[in-house]
Amino acid sequence: MDIAGLSMAMSQSKVKDAASLAVMKLAMNTGKENAAQMTEMLKSAAVDPNRGQNLDTRA
């Protein structure tokens, strides 16, 4: 393989790696946002301490 071909292959590899890293960062940021939203939702959920104390076992 000549120098020009090797240079192009290395450049394409770098571009592919950079794109893969960008997509991974985007997925991680989306996961963090989802986790933050879930945490806020759970904080704002009304909790009734009397729920689940009685169980109706009649068929």
Coordinates of C-alpha atoms in Angstrom, one line a residue:
M1 CA 0.0 0.0 0.0
D2 CA 1.4 3.4 -0.9
I3 CA 1.7 6.3 1.5
A4 CA -1.4 8.2 0.1
G5 CA -3.6 5.1 0.4
L6 CA -2.4 4.5 4.0
S7 CA -3.0 8.2 4.8
M8 CA -6.6 8.0 3.5
A9 CA -7.3 4.8 5.4
M10 CA -6.0 6.3 8.6
S11 CA -8.1 9.4 8.1
Q12 CA -11.2 7.4 7.4
S13 CA -10.6 5.4 10.5
K14 CA -10.3 8.6 12.6
V15 CA -13.5 10.0 11.2
K16 CA -15.3 6.7 11.9
D17 CA -14.0 6.7 15.5
A18 CA -15.0 10.4 16.0
A19 CA -18.5 9.7 14.7
S20 CA -18.8 6.7 16.9
L21 CA -17.7 8.7 19.9
A22 CA -20.2 11.5 19.1
V23 CA -23.1 9.0 18.9
M24 CA -22.0 7.5 22.2
K25 CA -21.8 10.9 23.9
L26 CA -25.3 11.7 22.6
A27 CA -26.7 8.4 24.0
M28 CA -25.1 9.0 27.4
N29 CA -26.5 12.6 27.5
T30 CA -29.9 11.3 26.7
G31 CA -29.6 8.7 29.4
K32 CA -28.6 11.3 31.9
E33 CA -31.6 13.5 30.9
N34 CA -34.0 10.6 31.2
A35 CA -32.6 9.7 34.7
A36 CA -32.9 13.3 35.8
Q37 CA -36.5 13.5 34.6
M38 CA -37.4 10.2 36.3
T39 CA -35.9 11.4 39.5
E40 CA -37.9 14.6 39.4
M41 CA -41.0 12.6 38.6
L42 CA -40.5 10.4 41.6
K43 CA -39.9 13.4 43.9
S44 CA -43.1 15.0 42.8
A45 CA -45.2 11.8 43.0
A46 CA -47.7 11.9 45.9
V47 CA -47.0 9.2 48.4
D48 CA -49.9 7.8 50.4
P49 CA -48.5 5.9 53.4
N50 CA -51.8 4.0 53.9
R51 CA -51.6 2.3 50.5
G52 CA -50.7 -1.3 50.4
Q53 CA -51.5 -2.0 54.1
N54 CA -54.6 -4.1 53.4
L55 CA -54.8 -6.9 51.0
D56 CA -58.1 -8.3 49.8
T57 CA -57.6 -12.0 49.3
R58 CA -61.2 -13.0 48.5
A59 CA -61.7 -14.6 45.1

